[in-house]
mmCIF file of C-alpha atoms in Angstrom:
data_model
loop_
_atom_site.group_PDB
_atom_site.id
_atom_site.type_symbol
_atom_site.label_atom_id
_atom_site.label_comp_id
_atom_site.label_asym_id
_atom_site.label_seq_id
_atom_site.Cartn_x
_atom_site.Cartn_y
_atom_site.Cartn_z
ATOM 1 C CA UNK P 178 -27.602 -47.351 6.018
ATOM 2 C CA UNK P 179 -27.890 -44.668 8.683
ATOM 3 C CA UNK P 180 -31.336 -43.585 9.802
ATOM 4 C CA UNK P 181 -32.335 -39.950 10.143
ATOM 5 C CA UNK P 182 -31.916 -40.305 13.887
ATOM 6 C CA UNK P 183 -28.401 -41.650 13.386
ATOM 7 C CA UNK P 184 -27.580 -38.668 11.148
ATOM 8 C CA UNK P 185 -28.966 -36.280 13.745
ATOM 9 C CA UNK P 186 -26.714 -37.786 16.404
ATOM 10 C CA UNK P 187 -23.674 -38.002 14.137
ATOM 11 C CA UNK P 188 -20.677 -35.814 14.916
ATOM 12 C CA UNK P 189 -20.272 -32.570 12.898
ATOM 13 C CA UNK P 190 -17.659 -34.179 10.626
ATOM 14 C CA UNK P 191 -20.297 -36.614 9.279
ATOM 15 C CA UNK P 192 -23.063 -34.115 8.812
ATOM 16 C CA UNK P 193 -23.546 -32.553 5.399
ATOM 17 C CA UNK P 194 -22.223 -29.013 5.393
ATOM 18 C CA UNK P 195 -24.798 -26.395 4.448
ATOM 19 C CA UNK P 196 -24.004 -24.404 1.329
ATOM 20 C CA UNK P 197 -23.134 -20.790 2.225
ATOM 21 C CA UNK P 198 -25.722 -18.265 1.120
ATOM 22 C CA UNK P 199 -24.589 -15.513 -1.246
ATOM 23 C CA UNK P 200 -25.846 -11.962 -0.766
ATOM 24 C CA UNK P 201 -25.014 -11.016 -4.358
ATOM 25 C CA UNK P 202 -23.826 -12.441 -7.671
ATOM 26 C CA UNK P 203 -22.356 -10.584 -10.655
ATOM 27 C CA UNK P 204 -21.956 -11.950 -14.190
ATOM 28 C CA UNK P 205 -19.574 -11.129 -17.038
ATOM 29 C CA UNK P 206 -20.278 -12.472 -20.515
ATOM 30 C CA UNK P 207 -16.647 -11.908 -21.558
ATOM 31 C CA UNK P 208 -14.140 -13.183 -18.962
ATOM 32 C CA UNK P 209 -11.189 -11.904 -21.010
ATOM 33 C CA UNK P 210 -12.156 -8.282 -20.305
ATOM 34 C CA UNK P 211 -11.941 -8.877 -16.545
ATOM 35 C CA UNK P 212 -8.713 -10.792 -17.094
ATOM 36 C CA UNK P 213 -7.139 -7.837 -18.936
ATOM 37 C CA UNK P 214 -8.106 -5.383 -16.213
ATOM 38 C CA UNK P 215 -6.705 -7.646 -13.494
ATOM 39 C CA UNK P 216 -3.402 -7.922 -15.391
ATOM 40 C CA UNK P 217 -3.200 -4.125 -15.477
ATOM 41 C CA UNK P 218 -3.913 -3.886 -11.745
ATOM 42 C CA UNK P 219 -1.315 -6.547 -10.966
ATOM 43 C CA UNK P 220 1.318 -4.442 -12.735
ATOM 44 C CA UNK P 221 0.858 -1.842 -9.989
ATOM 45 C CA UNK P 222 -0.465 -3.481 -6.812
ATOM 46 C CA UNK P 223 -0.706 -6.829 -5.027
ATOM 47 C CA UNK P 224 -4.223 -6.375 -3.653
ATOM 48 C CA UNK P 225 -7.098 -4.437 -5.156
ATOM 49 C CA UNK P 226 -10.511 -3.333 -3.950
ATOM 50 C CA UNK P 227 -13.212 -3.925 -6.554
ATOM 51 C CA UNK P 228 -16.266 -1.728 -6.144
ATOM 52 C CA UNK P 229 -19.549 -2.583 -7.783
ATOM 53 C CA UNK P 230 -21.390 0.680 -8.376
ATOM 54 C CA UNK P 231 -24.663 1.510 -10.074
ATOM 55 C CA UNK P 232 -24.379 4.376 -12.552
ATOM 56 C CA UNK P 233 -27.672 5.244 -14.165
ATOM 57 C CA UNK P 234 -29.429 1.963 -14.909
ATOM 58 C CA UNK P 235 -26.243 -0.123 -15.202
ATOM 59 C CA UNK P 236 -23.751 -1.597 -12.770
ATOM 60 C CA UNK P 237 -19.992 -1.227 -13.224
ATOM 61 C CA UNK P 238 -16.973 -2.866 -11.621
ATOM 62 C CA UNK P 239 -14.483 -0.175 -10.622
ATOM 63 C CA UNK P 240 -10.974 -0.501 -9.230
ATOM 64 C CA UNK P 241 -8.210 1.964 -8.521
ATOM 65 C CA UNK P 242 -5.000 2.123 -6.561
ATOM 66 C CA UNK P 243 -1.330 3.080 -6.489
ATOM 67 C CA UNK P 244 1.940 1.214 -6.180
ATOM 68 C CA UNK P 245 3.697 1.268 -2.761
ATOM 69 C CA UNK P 246 5.906 4.183 -3.798
ATOM 70 C CA UNK P 247 2.968 6.147 -5.220
ATOM 71 C CA UNK P 248 4.772 6.634 -8.530
ATOM 72 C CA UNK P 249 1.971 5.156 -10.639
ATOM 73 C CA UNK P 250 -1.772 4.711 -10.363
ATOM 74 C CA UNK P 251 -4.421 2.604 -12.127
ATOM 75 C CA UNK P 252 -8.090 3.488 -12.581
ATOM 76 C CA UNK P 253 -10.279 0.858 -14.265
ATOM 77 C CA UNK P 254 -13.972 0.479 -15.047
ATOM 78 C CA UNK P 255 -15.815 -2.483 -16.588
ATOM 79 C CA UNK P 256 -19.530 -2.786 -17.299
ATOM 80 C CA UNK P 257 -21.202 -5.742 -15.566
ATOM 81 C CA UNK P 258 -23.689 -7.758 -17.609
ATOM 82 C CA UNK P 259 -25.963 -8.620 -14.669
ATOM 83 C CA UNK P 260 -26.197 -8.204 -10.900
ATOM 84 C CA UNK P 261 -28.422 -10.381 -8.711
ATOM 85 C CA UNK P 262 -29.246 -10.101 -5.023
ATOM 86 C CA UNK P 263 -30.549 -12.751 -2.636
ATOM 87 C CA UNK P 264 -34.293 -12.458 -1.839
ATOM 88 C CA UNK P 265 -33.419 -11.638 1.772
ATOM 89 C CA UNK P 266 -31.017 -8.837 0.784
ATOM 90 C CA UNK P 267 -32.043 -5.310 -0.182
ATOM 91 C CA UNK P 268 -30.869 -4.085 -3.572
ATOM 92 C CA UNK P 269 -27.671 -2.080 -3.188
ATOM 93 C CA UNK P 270 -26.344 0.833 -5.184
ATOM 94 C CA UNK P 271 -22.760 -0.063 -4.243
ATOM 95 C CA UNK P 272 -20.770 -2.872 -2.607
ATOM 96 C CA UNK P 273 -17.163 -4.031 -2.731
ATOM 97 C CA UNK P 274 -14.678 -6.835 -2.202
ATOM 98 C CA UNK P 275 -10.892 -6.817 -1.798
ATOM 99 C CA UNK P 276 -8.753 -9.685 -3.104
ATOM 100 C CA UNK P 277 -5.204 -10.665 -3.984
ATOM 101 C CA UNK P 278 -4.695 -9.656 -7.637
ATOM 102 C CA UNK P 279 -2.482 -12.620 -8.563
ATOM 103 C CA UNK P 280 -4.860 -15.207 -7.080
ATOM 104 C CA UNK P 281 -7.829 -13.438 -8.656
ATOM 105 C CA UNK P 282 -6.105 -13.614 -12.047
ATOM 106 C CA UNK P 283 -5.320 -17.318 -11.596
ATOM 107 C CA UNK P 284 -9.011 -17.936 -10.900
ATOM 108 C CA UNK P 285 -10.090 -16.509 -14.260
ATOM 109 C CA UNK P 286 -9.776 -19.668 -16.342
ATOM 110 C CA UNK P 287 -8.282 -18.555 -19.696
ATOM 111 C CA UNK P 288 -9.446 -21.802 -21.353
ATOM 112 C CA UNK P 289 -13.088 -20.660 -21.053
ATOM 113 C CA UNK P 290 -12.935 -17.985 -23.742
ATOM 114 C CA UNK P 291 -16.528 -18.258 -25.003
ATOM 115 C CA UNK P 292 -18.392 -18.598 -21.730
ATOM 116 C CA UNK P 293 -19.444 -16.519 -18.771
ATOM 117 C CA UNK P 294 -17.886 -15.757 -15.413
ATOM 118 C CA UNK P 295 -19.836 -15.281 -12.198
ATOM 119 C CA UNK P 296 -18.628 -13.953 -8.861
ATOM 120 C CA UNK P 297 -20.661 -14.356 -5.687
ATOM 121 C CA UNK P 298 -19.857 -13.517 -2.118
ATOM 122 C CA UNK P 299 -19.630 -15.810 0.888
ATOM 123 C CA UNK P 300 -20.152 -13.261 3.706
ATOM 124 C CA UNK P 301 -20.183 -15.858 6.473
ATOM 125 C CA UNK P 302 -16.760 -17.133 5.381
ATOM 126 C CA UNK P 303 -15.133 -13.875 4.156
ATOM 127 C CA UNK P 304 -14.604 -15.332 0.685
ATOM 128 C CA UNK P 305 -15.861 -14.988 -2.866
ATOM 129 C CA UNK P 306 -16.675 -17.842 -5.260
ATOM 130 C CA UNK P 307 -15.706 -17.565 -8.935
ATOM 131 C CA UNK P 308 -17.386 -19.883 -11.450
ATOM 132 C CA UNK P 309 -16.571 -20.247 -15.145
ATOM 133 C CA UNK P 310 -19.184 -21.631 -17.550
ATOM 134 C CA UNK P 311 -18.350 -22.431 -21.180
ATOM 135 C CA UNK P 312 -21.276 -23.752 -23.294
ATOM 136 C CA UNK P 313 -18.826 -25.240 -25.776
ATOM 137 C CA UNK P 314 -17.208 -27.284 -22.990
ATOM 138 C CA UNK P 315 -20.171 -28.621 -20.970
ATOM 139 C CA UNK P 316 -18.023 -31.293 -19.312
ATOM 140 C CA UNK P 317 -15.556 -28.684 -18.029
ATOM 141 C CA UNK P 318 -16.184 -26.953 -14.719
ATOM 142 C CA UNK P 319 -13.949 -24.362 -13.140
ATOM 143 C CA UNK P 320 -14.555 -22.785 -9.746
ATOM 144 C CA UNK P 321 -12.314 -21.026 -7.241
ATOM 145 C CA UNK P 322 -12.883 -19.696 -3.742
ATOM 146 C CA UNK P 323 -10.748 -16.734 -2.694
ATOM 147 C CA UNK P 324 -10.257 -15.034 0.634
ATOM 148 C CA UNK P 325 -11.284 -11.403 0.875
ATOM 149 C CA UNK P 326 -9.493 -8.721 2.861
ATOM 150 C CA UNK P 327 -10.488 -5.638 4.785
ATOM 151 C CA UNK P 328 -10.093 -2.329 2.967
ATOM 152 C CA UNK P 329 -7.259 -0.181 4.417
ATOM 153 C CA UNK P 330 -8.412 2.811 6.434
ATOM 154 C CA UNK P 331 -6.690 5.127 3.960
ATOM 155 C CA UNK P 332 -7.291 4.020 0.379
ATOM 156 C CA UNK P 333 -5.597 5.551 -2.646
ATOM 157 C CA UNK P 334 -7.467 7.977 -4.888
ATOM 158 C CA UNK P 335 -6.560 10.537 -7.525
ATOM 159 C CA UNK P 336 -8.016 13.982 -7.989
ATOM 160 C CA UNK P 337 -9.376 14.823 -11.463
ATOM 161 C CA UNK P 338 -6.680 16.070 -13.849
ATOM 162 C CA UNK P 339 -7.269 18.551 -16.642
ATOM 163 C CA UNK P 340 -5.120 17.509 -19.611
ATOM 164 C CA UNK P 341 -4.763 19.807 -22.619
ATOM 165 C CA UNK P 342 -2.692 17.570 -24.900
ATOM 166 C CA UNK P 343 -3.641 14.147 -26.288
ATOM 167 C CA UNK P 344 -1.063 11.962 -28.063
ATOM 168 C CA UNK P 345 -2.394 9.014 -30.076
ATOM 169 C CA UNK P 346 0.500 6.547 -30.078
ATOM 170 C CA UNK P 347 0.659 3.507 -32.316
ATOM 171 C CA UNK P 348 1.208 0.431 -30.160
ATOM 172 C CA UNK P 349 3.741 -0.992 -32.624
ATOM 173 C CA UNK P 350 5.618 2.306 -32.507
ATOM 174 C CA UNK P 351 5.585 2.437 -28.689
ATOM 175 C CA UNK P 352 6.735 -1.160 -28.361
ATOM 176 C CA UNK P 353 9.614 -0.388 -30.742
ATOM 177 C CA UNK P 354 10.995 2.344 -28.515
ATOM 178 C CA UNK P 355 10.424 0.263 -25.361
ATOM 179 C CA UNK P 356 12.386 -2.601 -26.923
ATOM 180 C CA UNK P 357 15.233 -0.241 -27.797
ATOM 181 C CA UNK P 358 15.187 0.973 -24.199
ATOM 182 C CA UNK P 359 15.407 -2.594 -22.900
ATOM 183 C CA UNK P 360 18.254 -3.484 -25.268
ATOM 184 C CA UNK P 361 20.113 -0.337 -24.218
ATOM 185 C CA UNK P 362 19.485 -1.018 -20.507
ATOM 186 C CA UNK P 363 17.822 2.384 -20.215
ATOM 187 C CA UNK P 364 15.826 3.162 -17.064
ATOM 188 C CA UNK P 365 13.862 6.151 -18.348
ATOM 189 C CA UNK P 366 12.196 7.514 -21.468
ATOM 190 C CA UNK P 367 11.918 11.184 -22.375
ATOM 191 C CA UNK P 368 8.757 12.261 -24.178
ATOM 192 C CA UNK P 369 8.459 15.688 -25.736
ATOM 193 C CA UNK P 370 5.937 17.335 -28.042
ATOM 194 C CA UNK P 371 6.664 20.471 -30.040
ATOM 195 C CA UNK P 372 4.066 22.386 -32.029
ATOM 196 C CA UNK P 373 4.560 24.834 -34.912
ATOM 197 C CA UNK P 374 1.815 27.075 -36.385
ATOM 198 C CA UNK P 375 1.556 26.636 -40.159
ATOM 199 C CA UNK P 376 -1.024 29.063 -41.460
ATOM 200 C CA UNK P 377 -4.354 28.213 -39.861
ATOM 201 C CA UNK P 378 -3.102 24.761 -38.850
ATOM 202 C CA UNK P 379 -0.462 23.290 -36.591
ATOM 203 C CA UNK P 380 2.251 20.720 -37.177
ATOM 204 C CA UNK P 381 3.576 18.617 -34.337
ATOM 205 C CA UNK P 382 6.778 16.742 -33.621
ATOM 206 C CA UNK P 383 6.584 13.999 -30.979
ATOM 207 C CA UNK P 384 9.949 12.725 -29.799
ATOM 208 C CA UNK P 385 10.837 9.659 -27.721
ATOM 209 C CA UNK P 386 14.385 9.427 -26.338
ATOM 210 C CA UNK P 387 16.053 6.641 -24.385
ATOM 211 C CA UNK P 388 19.643 6.756 -23.182
ATOM 212 C CA UNK P 389 21.399 3.747 -21.665
ATOM 213 C CA UNK P 390 24.370 1.865 -23.111
ATOM 214 C CA UNK P 391 23.318 3.509 -26.378
ATOM 215 C CA UNK P 392 21.062 6.431 -27.229
ATOM 216 C CA UNK P 393 17.944 6.068 -29.383
ATOM 217 C CA UNK P 394 15.640 8.774 -30.694
ATOM 218 C CA UNK P 395 12.328 8.322 -32.514
ATOM 219 C CA UNK P 396 10.592 11.350 -33.999
ATOM 220 C CA UNK P 397 7.203 11.552 -35.659
ATOM 221 C CA UNK P 398 5.715 14.595 -37.391
ATOM 222 C CA UNK P 399 2.017 14.968 -38.088
ATOM 223 C CA UNK P 400 -0.788 17.497 -38.353
ATOM 224 C CA UNK P 401 -2.327 18.527 -35.037
ATOM 225 C CA UNK P 402 -6.053 18.967 -34.476
ATOM 226 C CA UNK P 403 -8.424 20.133 -31.755
ATOM 227 C CA UNK P 404 -10.909 18.041 -29.784
ATOM 228 C CA UNK P 405 -14.375 19.218 -28.772
ATOM 229 C CA UNK P 406 -13.127 20.357 -25.354
ATOM 230 C CA UNK P 407 -10.293 22.362 -26.909
ATOM 231 C CA UNK P 408 -7.513 19.865 -26.202
ATOM 232 C CA UNK P 409 -4.846 19.496 -28.858
ATOM 233 C CA UNK P 410 -4.537 16.067 -30.499
ATOM 234 C CA UNK P 411 -1.283 14.909 -32.057
ATOM 235 C CA UNK P 412 -0.337 11.536 -33.530
ATOM 236 C CA UNK P 413 2.747 9.398 -33.166
ATOM 237 C CA UNK P 414 2.019 6.278 -35.186
ATOM 238 C CA UNK P 415 5.359 5.885 -36.903
ATOM 239 C CA UNK P 416 3.706 6.103 -40.325
ATOM 240 C CA UNK P 417 4.073 9.880 -40.807
ATOM 241 C CA UNK P 418 1.755 11.960 -42.974
ATOM 242 C CA UNK P 419 4.408 13.933 -44.788
ATOM 243 C CA UNK P 420 8.002 15.095 -44.671
ATOM 244 C CA UNK P 421 9.571 16.377 -41.493
ATOM 245 C CA UNK P 422 8.734 19.971 -42.292
ATOM 246 C CA UNK P 423 8.679 21.173 -38.689
ATOM 247 C CA UNK P 424 11.103 24.028 -38.051
ATOM 248 C CA UNK P 425 12.180 23.602 -34.434
ATOM 249 C CA UNK P 426 13.186 27.265 -34.268
ATOM 250 C CA UNK P 427 9.516 28.194 -34.704
ATOM 251 C CA UNK P 428 8.163 25.517 -32.366
ATOM 252 C CA UNK P 429 6.703 25.746 -28.909
ATOM 253 C CA UNK P 430 7.609 22.900 -26.563
ATOM 254 C CA UNK P 431 4.257 21.897 -25.105
ATOM 255 C CA UNK P 432 5.502 19.005 -22.967
ATOM 256 C CA UNK P 433 8.870 17.556 -22.042
ATOM 257 C CA UNK P 434 9.133 15.013 -19.246
ATOM 258 C CA UNK P 435 11.075 11.868 -18.369
ATOM 259 C CA UNK P 436 9.259 8.745 -17.135
ATOM 260 C CA UNK P 437 10.363 5.366 -15.717
ATOM 261 C CA UNK P 438 10.546 2.699 -18.430
ATOM 262 C CA UNK P 439 9.733 -0.218 -16.132
ATOM 263 C CA UNK P 440 6.374 1.201 -15.076
ATOM 264 C CA UNK P 441 5.247 1.916 -18.630
ATOM 265 C CA UNK P 442 6.425 -1.449 -19.931
ATOM 266 C CA UNK P 443 4.575 -3.327 -17.170
ATOM 267 C CA UNK P 444 1.329 -1.680 -18.282
ATOM 268 C CA UNK P 445 1.836 -1.857 -22.051
ATOM 269 C CA UNK P 446 2.926 -5.501 -22.258
ATOM 270 C CA UNK P 447 -0.621 -6.782 -21.633
ATOM 271 C CA UNK P 448 -2.318 -4.498 -24.138
ATOM 272 C CA UNK P 449 -3.846 -5.822 -27.351
ATOM 273 C CA UNK P 450 -4.973 -2.518 -28.874
ATOM 274 C CA UNK P 451 -3.329 -0.942 -31.932
ATOM 275 C CA UNK P 452 -3.547 2.598 -30.526
ATOM 276 C CA UNK P 453 -2.988 3.830 -26.981
ATOM 277 C CA UNK P 454 -4.091 7.316 -25.981
ATOM 278 C CA UNK P 455 -1.632 9.320 -23.901
ATOM 279 C CA UNK P 456 -2.755 12.474 -22.114
ATOM 280 C CA UNK P 457 0.007 14.789 -20.950
ATOM 281 C CA UNK P 458 0.508 18.176 -19.388
ATOM 282 C CA UNK P 459 3.665 19.869 -18.193
ATOM 283 C CA UNK P 460 4.094 19.287 -14.473
ATOM 284 C CA UNK P 461 1.500 16.480 -14.354
ATOM 285 C CA UNK P 462 1.612 12.663 -14.568
ATOM 286 C CA UNK P 463 1.481 10.900 -17.915
ATOM 287 C CA UNK P 464 -1.846 9.121 -18.437
ATOM 288 C CA UNK P 465 -2.122 6.131 -20.782
ATOM 289 C CA UNK P 466 -5.658 5.058 -21.574
ATOM 290 C CA UNK P 467 -7.232 2.270 -23.581
ATOM 291 C CA UNK P 468 -10.725 0.915 -24.023
ATOM 292 C CA UNK P 469 -11.718 -2.682 -23.370
ATOM 293 C CA UNK P 470 -12.061 -4.876 -26.455
ATOM 294 C CA UNK P 471 -15.694 -5.645 -27.227
ATOM 295 C CA UNK P 472 -17.030 -2.784 -25.083
ATOM 296 C CA UNK P 473 -18.694 0.225 -26.670
ATOM 297 C CA UNK P 474 -19.439 3.869 -25.838
ATOM 298 C CA UNK P 475 -16.290 4.233 -23.751
ATOM 299 C CA UNK P 476 -18.068 2.733 -20.731
ATOM 300 C CA UNK P 477 -15.235 0.316 -19.975
ATOM 301 C CA UNK P 478 -11.621 1.454 -19.853
ATOM 302 C CA UNK P 479 -8.277 1.344 -18.077
ATOM 303 C CA UNK P 480 -6.299 4.464 -17.199
ATOM 304 C CA UNK P 481 -2.677 4.275 -16.111
ATOM 305 C CA UNK P 482 -0.922 7.264 -14.535
ATOM 306 C CA UNK P 483 2.845 7.477 -14.033
ATOM 307 C CA UNK P 484 4.643 10.369 -12.383
ATOM 308 C CA UNK P 485 7.581 12.006 -14.183
ATOM 309 C CA UNK P 486 11.080 11.385 -12.893
ATOM 310 C CA UNK P 487 12.559 14.301 -10.976
ATOM 311 C CA UNK P 488 15.486 15.773 -12.904
ATOM 312 C CA UNK P 489 17.504 15.707 -9.684
ATOM 313 C CA UNK P 490 16.985 11.926 -9.206
#
């Protein structure tokens, strides 16, 4: 057995390596929420910068960025259950880390569905450590150490957009038209909304068109309503709330744009919600938005923006 003197004189390879000290640690009680957000980010970008920011009395994990061609953009926010700082580190209002999205997703162990996930930094080694803890599987331990990257000098951001039309689309209905587009080898989808005044109310007709080897059209008529901020809300659930009594001769076309199928499908395929909210405006990107399962008050969400296809393309 080696004495303490022997250990002191031992080469570095035989000495016990000191555990790196973490400046901060964040905890999520539901790893699946972080997993869903990372899947959405991966549909757009290879690397993402996650910013931890204090808003009011709570901390949130925020991420945003565009694809290389700047045709689509993701903005995500997830409430963090707890944030801890090392005793030697001052409490921060904001900090960040940048990682490879695919490796980050691999590190979120999907087998630990009932446990917690913690992320802590390793500033001396330019890495983060991800630990999964599942109380129902005490013998199972999952940990991953990922390299972090320097934030580009020019990061992507999106100016606030003022949408005046909200389309509540049934996920089953949207997946139906996306499947038809895939079967028809269509590259784009045209979305249009027409509105007709009917007395003191309005009726809407939302139309989805795809044209590839074959042409498919889905139309849905429903009553339109107004939100608190004055935006018009129409529905396209595929269930219909009456006959198609919209007279197109009396309609106003509120929006008509064509969007790339591939971008929308990459975002929608990971969604588990029954309704996706689309916000549209003529001459502006399409925004698809959904909340995070298990999160309340709209504090956690994912927003996906996709630019319309130029008619000349």
